[in-house]
Short mmCIF file of C-alpha atoms in Angstrom, two decimals:
data_model
loop_
_atom_site.label_atom_id
_atom_site.label_comp_id
_atom_site.label_asym_id
_atom_site.label_seq_id
_atom_site.Cartn_x
_atom_site.Cartn_y
_atom_site.Cartn_z
CA MET T 1 -20.41 -22.77 12.88
CA ILE T 2 -20.62 -22.19 9.11
CA VAL T 3 -21.98 -18.95 7.73
CA SER T 4 -23.43 -18.56 4.23
CA PRO T 5 -22.33 -15.69 2.01
CA SER T 6 -25.72 -13.97 2.37
CA LEU T 7 -25.20 -13.54 6.12
CA LEU T 8 -21.96 -11.58 5.80
CA LYS T 9 -23.90 -8.32 5.40
CA TYR T 10 -24.83 -8.74 9.05
CA ARG T 11 -21.08 -8.71 9.95
CA PRO T 12 -21.03 -12.10 11.67
CA ARG T 13 -18.87 -12.61 14.72
CA LEU T 14 -17.84 -16.20 14.40
CA ARG T 15 -16.20 -17.96 17.28
CA ALA T 16 -15.75 -21.48 16.05
CA CYS T 17 -12.33 -22.53 14.75
CA LEU T 18 -11.66 -24.65 11.70
CA SER T 19 -9.58 -27.70 12.40
CA VAL T 20 -7.01 -28.51 9.72
CA PRO T 21 -4.63 -31.44 10.28
CA ALA T 22 -0.96 -30.72 10.34
CA LEU T 23 -0.48 -33.24 7.57
CA LEU T 24 -2.45 -31.07 5.15
CA ALA T 25 -0.26 -28.08 6.00
CA SER T 26 2.83 -30.11 5.16
CA LEU T 27 1.32 -31.23 1.86
CA LEU T 28 0.46 -27.61 1.09
CA ALA T 29 4.01 -26.38 1.58
CA ALA T 30 5.43 -29.15 -0.55
CA SER T 31 2.90 -28.58 -3.34
CA LEU T 32 3.40 -24.84 -3.46
CA ALA T 33 7.16 -25.28 -3.55
CA PHE T 34 7.40 -27.84 -6.33
CA ALA T 35 4.35 -27.43 -8.57
CA PRO T 36 5.07 -26.14 -12.12
CA GLN T 37 5.21 -22.38 -12.67
CA PRO T 38 3.68 -21.30 -16.02
CA ALA T 39 4.47 -17.85 -17.35
CA ARG T 40 2.24 -15.02 -16.12
CA ALA T 41 1.53 -11.44 -17.14
CA ALA T 42 2.93 -8.59 -15.06
CA ALA T 43 0.37 -7.40 -12.50
CA GLU T 44 -0.74 -3.84 -11.93
CA LYS T 45 0.40 -2.31 -8.64
CA LYS T 46 -2.44 -1.34 -6.33
CA PRO T 47 -2.16 2.12 -4.78
CA GLY T 48 -0.23 2.05 -1.56
CA ALA T 49 -2.36 1.17 1.39
CA THR T 50 -2.83 3.37 4.37
CA ARG T 51 -1.97 2.09 7.82
CA HIS T 52 -4.72 0.64 10.02
CA LYS T 53 -5.43 1.72 13.58
CA ALA T 54 -6.16 -1.53 15.40
CA GLU T 55 -8.48 0.22 17.83
CA ARG T 56 -11.08 0.72 15.06
CA HIS T 57 -11.94 -2.97 14.88
CA PRO T 58 -15.42 -3.40 16.46
CA LYS T 59 -14.28 -6.08 18.87
CA ALA T 60 -11.23 -4.07 19.87
CA LEU T 61 -13.53 -1.13 20.64
CA LYS T 62 -15.25 -3.24 23.30
CA VAL T 63 -11.90 -3.99 24.87
CA LEU T 64 -11.04 -0.30 24.82
CA ALA T 65 -14.35 0.54 26.50
CA ALA T 66 -13.52 -1.93 29.25
CA GLY T 67 -10.12 -0.30 29.51
CA ARG T 68 -11.67 3.11 29.98
CA ALA T 69 -13.84 1.74 32.78
CA ALA T 70 -10.80 0.26 34.46
CA ARG T 71 -8.93 3.54 34.18
CA GLY T 72 -11.82 5.31 35.94
CA ALA T 73 -11.67 2.78 38.79
CA GLY T 74 -8.11 3.47 39.74
CA GLY T 75 -4.33 3.69 39.34
CA LYS T 76 -1.56 3.43 36.86
CA ALA T 77 -1.55 -0.38 37.00
CA ALA T 78 -5.15 -0.52 35.82
CA LYS T 79 -4.41 1.91 33.00
CA ALA T 80 -1.41 -0.06 31.84
CA ALA T 81 -3.26 -3.38 32.00
CA ALA T 82 -6.26 -2.05 30.10
CA ALA T 83 -4.10 -0.51 27.36
CA ALA T 84 -2.06 -3.70 27.00
CA ALA T 85 -5.22 -5.83 26.81
CA ALA T 86 -6.73 -3.57 24.14
CA LEU T 87 -3.61 -3.63 22.00
CA ALA T 88 -3.09 -7.39 22.35
CA ALA T 89 -6.72 -8.09 21.53
CA ALA T 90 -6.68 -5.85 18.48
CA ARG T 91 -3.46 -7.38 17.13
CA LYS T 92 -4.81 -10.88 17.60
CA LEU T 93 -8.01 -10.00 15.81
CA GLU T 94 -6.20 -8.43 12.90
CA VAL T 95 -4.01 -11.43 12.25
CA GLN T 96 -6.44 -14.24 12.99
CA GLY T 97 -9.76 -12.90 11.80
CA GLU T 98 -12.90 -15.03 11.90
CA PRO T 99 -13.38 -18.55 10.45
CA VAL T 100 -15.77 -18.61 7.48
CA ASN T 101 -16.44 -21.48 5.12
CA PHE T 102 -15.14 -19.71 2.02
CA ARG T 103 -14.91 -23.04 0.26
CA GLY T 104 -18.69 -23.27 0.33
CA TRP T 105 -18.97 -20.28 -1.98
CA GLN T 106 -19.27 -20.93 -5.70
CA ALA T 107 -16.97 -18.01 -6.57
CA VAL T 108 -14.22 -19.49 -4.38
CA ALA T 109 -14.70 -22.92 -5.90
CA ASP T 110 -14.35 -21.37 -9.34
CA PHE T 111 -11.17 -19.60 -8.18
CA GLU T 112 -9.64 -22.84 -6.99
CA ALA T 113 -10.52 -24.53 -10.27
CA ASP T 114 -8.87 -21.71 -12.20
CA MET T 115 -5.67 -22.00 -10.16
CA VAL T 116 -5.52 -25.73 -10.84
CA SER T 117 -6.25 -25.30 -14.52
CA LYS T 118 -4.07 -22.22 -15.26
CA TYR T 119 -1.14 -22.83 -12.95
CA SER T 120 -1.17 -26.58 -12.21
CA PHE T 121 -1.74 -26.17 -8.46
CA ASP T 122 -2.44 -29.35 -6.58
CA ALA T 123 -6.21 -29.39 -5.86
CA ALA T 124 -5.90 -31.04 -2.45
CA ALA T 125 -3.16 -28.69 -1.29
CA LEU T 126 -5.11 -25.63 -2.47
CA LYS T 127 -8.18 -26.92 -0.65
CA ALA T 128 -6.09 -27.14 2.53
CA VAL T 129 -5.12 -23.49 2.04
CA MET T 130 -8.60 -22.17 1.54
CA GLU T 131 -9.90 -24.11 4.54
CA GLN T 132 -7.56 -22.06 6.75
CA VAL T 133 -8.41 -18.64 5.33
CA ASN T 134 -10.30 -16.30 7.71
CA TYR T 135 -12.72 -13.47 7.10
CA ILE T 136 -11.34 -10.04 8.12
CA ASP T 137 -14.14 -7.61 8.91
CA ALA T 138 -11.66 -4.83 9.66
CA ALA T 139 -10.50 -4.94 6.01
CA VAL T 140 -14.09 -4.62 4.79
CA GLN T 141 -14.70 -1.61 7.00
CA LEU T 142 -11.47 0.08 6.03
CA VAL T 143 -12.01 -0.12 2.28
CA LYS T 144 -15.35 1.65 2.54
CA PRO T 145 -15.23 5.25 1.22
CA ALA T 146 -14.81 8.04 3.73
CA PRO T 147 -17.93 9.96 4.68
CA PRO T 148 -18.60 12.90 2.32
CA GLY T 149 -18.30 16.49 3.28
CA LYS T 150 -14.92 16.70 4.95
CA PRO T 151 -12.73 19.14 3.01
CA LYS T 152 -9.31 18.08 1.78
CA ASN T 153 -6.41 19.58 3.69
CA TRP T 154 -2.93 19.16 2.27
CA GLN T 155 -1.12 20.70 5.24
CA ALA T 156 -2.87 18.41 7.71
CA TYR T 157 -2.01 15.40 5.54
CA ARG T 158 1.62 16.56 5.22
CA ASP T 159 2.00 16.96 8.98
CA ARG T 160 1.36 13.23 9.43
CA PHE T 161 4.55 12.39 7.55
CA ILE T 162 6.92 15.35 7.82
CA GLU T 163 7.57 14.95 11.54
CA PRO T 164 10.68 14.30 13.74
CA VAL T 165 10.27 10.53 14.30
CA ARG T 166 10.04 9.79 10.57
CA ILE T 167 12.72 12.30 9.67
CA ASN T 168 15.25 10.95 12.16
CA ALA T 169 14.48 7.35 11.15
CA GLY T 170 15.01 8.44 7.53
CA ILE T 171 18.42 9.90 8.35
CA GLU T 172 19.44 6.67 10.06
CA PHE T 173 18.15 4.61 7.09
CA TRP T 174 19.94 6.79 4.56
CA ASN T 175 23.20 6.69 6.49
CA ARG T 176 23.04 2.91 6.86
CA TYR T 177 22.27 2.28 3.20
CA ALA T 178 24.00 5.22 1.57
CA ASP T 179 26.05 3.02 -0.75
CA VAL T 180 22.97 1.03 -1.83
CA LEU T 181 20.94 4.17 -2.44
CA ALA T 182 23.79 5.64 -4.51
CA ARG T 183 23.95 2.43 -6.56
CA ALA T 184 20.18 2.51 -7.17
CA GLU T 185 20.37 6.16 -8.20
CA ALA T 186 23.20 5.39 -10.64
CA GLN T 187 21.46 2.34 -12.10
CA TYR T 188 17.88 3.62 -12.33
CA GLY T 189 18.18 7.39 -12.26
CA VAL T 190 15.87 7.74 -9.24
CA PRO T 191 17.30 10.11 -6.59
CA ALA T 192 18.00 8.59 -3.19
CA GLU T 193 15.67 11.10 -1.52
CA ILE T 194 12.69 9.84 -3.54
CA ILE T 195 13.38 6.20 -2.56
CA VAL T 196 13.88 7.21 1.09
CA GLY T 197 10.72 9.27 0.96
CA ILE T 198 8.57 6.40 -0.30
CA ILE T 199 9.82 3.82 2.20
CA GLY T 200 9.41 6.40 4.97
CA VAL T 201 5.87 7.31 4.07
CA GLU T 202 4.88 3.66 3.57
CA THR T 203 6.28 1.95 6.67
CA VAL T 204 8.67 4.30 8.60
CA TYR T 205 11.54 2.19 7.25
CA GLY T 206 10.04 -1.16 8.16
CA ARG T 207 8.54 -0.25 11.54
CA ASN T 208 4.90 -0.46 10.40
CA THR T 209 4.50 -3.16 7.75
CA GLY T 210 1.06 -4.43 8.84
CA ARG T 211 -0.32 -7.29 10.91
CA PHE T 212 -2.81 -9.03 8.60
CA ARG T 213 -2.27 -12.31 6.80
CA ALA T 214 -2.34 -11.38 3.12
CA LEU T 215 -4.37 -14.48 2.21
CA ASP T 216 -7.06 -13.53 4.73
CA VAL T 217 -7.57 -9.93 3.63
CA LEU T 218 -7.26 -10.63 -0.09
CA THR T 219 -9.76 -13.49 0.04
CA THR T 220 -12.12 -11.32 2.09
CA LEU T 221 -11.91 -8.40 -0.33
CA ALA T 222 -12.03 -10.62 -3.42
CA PHE T 223 -15.26 -12.34 -2.40
CA ALA T 224 -16.89 -10.11 0.25
CA TYR T 225 -16.10 -6.57 -0.87
CA PRO T 226 -18.67 -4.10 0.52
CA ASP T 227 -21.33 -2.48 -1.63
CA ALA T 228 -19.82 0.35 -3.64
CA PRO T 229 -20.07 1.75 -7.18
CA ASN T 230 -16.72 0.14 -8.08
CA ARG T 231 -17.34 -3.11 -6.24
CA LEU T 232 -16.94 -5.45 -9.22
CA ALA T 233 -13.72 -3.80 -10.38
CA ARG T 234 -12.23 -3.88 -6.88
CA GLN T 235 -13.24 -7.48 -6.39
CA ALA T 236 -11.54 -8.42 -9.65
CA PHE T 237 -8.40 -6.56 -8.56
CA PHE T 238 -8.22 -8.36 -5.18
CA ARG T 239 -9.00 -11.71 -6.79
CA GLY T 240 -5.99 -11.14 -9.05
CA GLU T 241 -3.83 -10.29 -6.04
CA LEU T 242 -5.02 -13.42 -4.23
CA GLU T 243 -3.86 -15.38 -7.27
CA ASN T 244 -0.55 -13.53 -7.21
CA THR T 245 -0.07 -14.30 -3.51
CA LEU T 246 -0.29 -18.03 -4.14
CA LEU T 247 2.06 -17.71 -7.12
CA LEU T 248 4.52 -15.66 -5.08
CA ALA T 249 4.49 -18.18 -2.23
CA ARG T 250 5.15 -21.04 -4.64
CA LYS T 251 7.90 -19.19 -6.53
CA SER T 252 9.60 -18.16 -3.30
CA ASN T 253 9.09 -21.58 -1.64
CA ILE T 254 7.47 -20.06 1.46
CA ASP T 255 4.34 -20.69 3.49
CA PRO T 256 1.69 -18.39 1.99
CA PHE T 257 0.33 -17.67 5.48
CA SER T 258 3.70 -16.20 6.41
CA LEU T 259 3.00 -13.19 4.17
CA ILE T 260 1.86 -10.51 6.61
CA GLY T 261 0.93 -7.02 5.50
CA SER T 262 -1.63 -4.24 5.42
CA PHE T 263 -5.42 -4.51 5.50
CA ALA T 264 -5.33 -4.40 1.67
CA GLY T 265 -2.61 -7.03 1.26
CA ALA T 266 0.44 -4.80 0.72
CA ILE T 267 3.68 -6.41 1.92
CA GLY T 268 7.14 -5.45 3.14
CA LEU T 269 9.11 -2.25 3.65
CA PRO T 270 7.77 -0.63 0.43
CA GLN T 271 4.26 -2.12 0.76
CA PHE T 272 4.15 -3.81 -2.61
CA MET T 273 1.10 -5.78 -3.56
CA PRO T 274 1.95 -9.42 -4.38
CA GLY T 275 1.58 -8.79 -8.11
CA SER T 276 4.03 -5.92 -7.93
CA ILE T 277 6.56 -8.09 -6.10
CA LEU T 278 6.33 -10.57 -8.96
CA ALA T 279 6.48 -7.90 -11.66
CA TYR T 280 8.83 -5.26 -10.23
CA GLY T 281 10.70 -6.86 -7.33
CA VAL T 282 14.51 -6.82 -7.63
CA ASP T 283 17.10 -9.04 -6.00
CA PHE T 284 19.28 -6.00 -5.35
CA ASP T 285 21.44 -7.71 -2.75
CA ALA T 286 22.14 -10.59 -5.16
CA ASP T 287 21.42 -13.35 -2.63
CA GLY T 288 19.28 -15.36 -5.04
CA LYS T 289 15.87 -14.25 -3.76
CA ILE T 290 13.61 -11.20 -3.69
CA ASP T 291 12.73 -10.38 -0.09
CA LEU T 292 10.93 -7.11 0.46
CA ARG T 293 10.10 -8.06 4.05
CA GLY T 294 13.60 -8.69 5.36
CA SER T 295 15.98 -7.03 2.91
CA PRO T 296 16.06 -3.20 2.84
CA VAL T 297 18.49 -3.53 -0.05
CA ASP T 298 15.95 -5.41 -2.14
CA ALA T 299 13.33 -2.86 -1.12
CA ILE T 300 15.51 0.03 -2.33
CA GLY T 301 16.16 -1.55 -5.73
CA SER T 302 12.53 -2.58 -6.13
CA VAL T 303 11.15 0.89 -5.42
CA ALA T 304 13.54 2.38 -7.99
CA ASN T 305 12.62 -0.26 -10.56
CA PHE T 306 8.89 0.28 -9.97
CA LEU T 307 9.21 4.04 -10.60
CA VAL T 308 11.21 3.55 -13.76
CA GLN T 309 8.70 1.02 -15.07
CA HIS T 310 5.97 3.58 -14.44
CA GLY T 311 7.51 6.50 -16.24
CA TRP T 312 10.33 7.93 -14.12
CA ARG T 313 13.09 9.36 -16.27
CA PRO T 314 16.51 10.61 -15.08
CA ALA T 315 16.51 14.40 -14.67
CA PRO T 316 19.69 15.45 -12.89
CA GLY T 317 19.40 18.85 -11.27
CA GLN T 318 15.71 19.13 -11.97
CA SER T 319 12.80 19.00 -9.57
CA ALA T 320 9.72 16.89 -10.07
CA VAL T 321 7.55 19.88 -9.00
CA TYR T 322 7.72 23.66 -9.12
CA PRO T 323 5.56 26.07 -7.02
CA ALA T 324 3.25 28.07 -9.19
CA GLN T 325 1.03 31.12 -9.08
CA VAL T 326 -2.30 31.35 -10.90
CA SER T 327 -3.96 34.45 -12.28
CA ALA T 328 -7.35 35.82 -11.19
CA SER T 329 -8.69 35.33 -14.74
CA ARG T 330 -9.00 31.60 -14.00
CA ALA T 331 -8.27 30.64 -17.59
CA TRP T 332 -6.16 27.84 -16.14
CA GLU T 333 -9.08 26.05 -14.43
CA GLY T 334 -9.58 23.62 -17.29
CA MET T 335 -5.99 22.39 -16.75
CA ILE T 336 -6.86 21.00 -13.31
CA GLY T 337 -7.81 17.33 -13.00
CA GLN T 338 -6.49 16.19 -16.35
CA GLY T 339 -5.33 12.79 -15.11
CA LEU T 340 -2.04 11.51 -13.79
CA LYS T 341 0.10 12.71 -16.69
CA ALA T 342 2.01 15.80 -17.73
CA THR T 343 0.30 17.25 -20.80
CA TYR T 344 1.04 21.00 -21.06
CA THR T 345 4.01 22.96 -22.35
CA PRO T 346 5.36 25.86 -20.28
CA GLU T 347 4.06 28.19 -23.00
CA GLN T 348 0.51 26.81 -22.74
CA LEU T 349 0.55 27.15 -18.98
CA SER T 350 1.92 30.68 -19.13
CA GLY T 351 -0.75 31.62 -21.70
CA ALA T 352 -3.44 30.46 -19.29
CA GLY T 353 -2.08 32.59 -16.48
CA VAL T 354 0.16 30.10 -14.65
CA THR T 355 3.59 31.44 -13.67
CA VAL T 356 6.62 30.12 -11.79
CA ALA T 357 9.64 31.86 -10.34
CA ALA T 358 12.12 29.21 -11.43
CA ALA T 359 13.40 28.59 -14.95
CA LEU T 360 11.63 25.49 -16.21
CA PRO T 361 13.63 22.82 -18.03
CA ALA T 362 13.31 22.90 -21.81
CA ASP T 363 11.33 20.24 -23.73
CA THR T 364 9.47 19.16 -20.61
CA LEU T 365 5.69 18.80 -20.19
CA PHE T 366 3.86 19.57 -16.96
CA GLY T 367 0.55 19.08 -15.26
CA LEU T 368 -1.13 21.66 -13.02
CA VAL T 369 -1.63 20.22 -9.54
CA ASP T 370 -3.90 21.75 -6.91
CA LEU T 371 -3.29 20.94 -3.23
CA GLN T 372 -6.36 22.05 -1.31
CA ASN T 373 -5.99 23.29 2.26
CA GLY T 374 -9.53 23.31 3.62
CA ALA T 375 -10.51 26.88 4.41
CA GLU T 376 -7.01 28.14 3.62
CA ALA T 377 -5.62 29.02 0.22
CA THR T 378 -5.02 26.18 -2.27
CA GLU T 379 -1.39 25.54 -3.30
CA TYR T 380 -0.64 25.16 -7.01
CA TRP T 381 2.35 23.28 -8.47
CA LEU T 382 3.64 22.36 -11.86
CA ALA T 383 4.39 18.64 -11.93
CA SER T 384 6.53 16.71 -14.38
CA ASP T 385 6.04 13.11 -15.43
CA ASN T 386 8.40 12.09 -12.59
CA PHE T 387 5.83 13.42 -10.11
CA PHE T 388 3.14 11.42 -11.87
CA ALA T 389 5.31 8.28 -11.77
CA ILE T 390 5.09 8.53 -7.97
CA THR T 391 1.29 8.73 -8.22
CA GLN T 392 1.36 5.30 -9.86
CA TYR T 393 2.52 4.01 -6.49
CA ASN T 394 -0.47 5.68 -4.84
CA ARG T 395 -2.94 7.61 -7.01
CA SER T 396 -2.92 10.77 -4.93
CA TYR T 397 -1.37 14.21 -5.37
CA PHE T 398 -1.09 14.44 -1.58
CA TYR T 399 0.82 11.16 -1.43
CA ALA T 400 3.28 12.08 -4.16
CA MET T 401 3.98 15.49 -2.67
CA SER T 402 4.47 14.03 0.80
CA VAL T 403 7.08 11.62 -0.62
CA ILE T 404 8.89 14.50 -2.25
CA ASP T 405 8.70 16.71 0.85
CA LEU T 406 9.82 13.94 3.21
CA GLY T 407 12.77 12.97 1.05
CA ARG T 408 13.84 16.61 0.64
CA THR T 409 13.48 17.28 4.39
CA ILE T 410 15.55 14.19 5.27
CA ARG T 411 18.26 15.18 2.82
CA GLN T 412 18.46 18.66 4.31
CA ALA T 413 18.35 17.40 7.93
CA ARG T 414 20.98 14.76 7.17
CA ALA T 415 23.31 17.49 5.89
CA GLY T 416 22.66 19.64 8.96
CA GLY T 417 22.05 17.06 11.70
CA ALA T 418 19.04 15.23 13.05
CA LEU T 419 16.04 17.13 14.38
#
């Protein structure tokens, strides 16, 4: 059953499977491995993707409903069986998706032609790839903006990450790779606790790296992005990352369908988008390849390199953030929301009624960051450019502060024993 692009708004539930001969798959692997590799521009890193709860997929919800009915009918065995069925069904749906004839869409045909023209891909092999790509409705649903009206709450966000499981896993990770983290800190000037914080927030040190085929979700979001004010810009971004996925697979001599990641296409322990792997990935274990999926050592070096390339500067003994107090005059209000960059001198901040207890480093600019707590009092912090370098990983004050807090907490717990 083939569905036209216009029917996707009805969220089709396709059940037919595309049949692709094994011979085409072999040709694909050979072509991707040996086709020429023209130079390419460095790609922009997409903000880090949030993890997906498999139970939210519409089909998985039906399985969960059946599971609830079974639990009402009786015993522990029924509960266990229902839960296992729901999880297995959701995982299968996430990875496999639904067959759609993407190759029948003019935009996809244009994409294929561009890949052949710009990067000398073999047209037949690329055709074999696109015939196997599936539509992922869960990705479409998850990129939709959250419903308006719910107040931001920094403490609730923080509690998701600063918790015993992640802290103890971080201690174990730091202990295991202490020498590597020290080498990254010496080479790049990024403290070990920041690297540990990022990998912990992103994937709990490799435990939650995603279950979607990157080609599936990136094709879906490149050509079937939901209606939104920024739809064209987001489609262009994901089209670029689809291009980067094919380039990465060819450069690494791997099956492109082996790249499994988040619902937005982020891959590996640090959840890099394919373009960021190409632009900022580091072979930190010196084994001749960059592997952010299987090499924590490469992940450590790559995170440090990404931060440096996005503005991190060595600052021994200095914090990236300082707690601040604001005056009742509210002369400082205009300093809020001035972008992801430090722009104010300590004197300017002080003159607007912003004070800190600590002595601020000389010749350093800061931004004023507000962390809202719902009905509770807002927290205010002065943030240096190193804080804003973390926001280039994920464009969120909450994200950057959770990285800092998790890394600091793990460092302190490591010194005093696991929680």
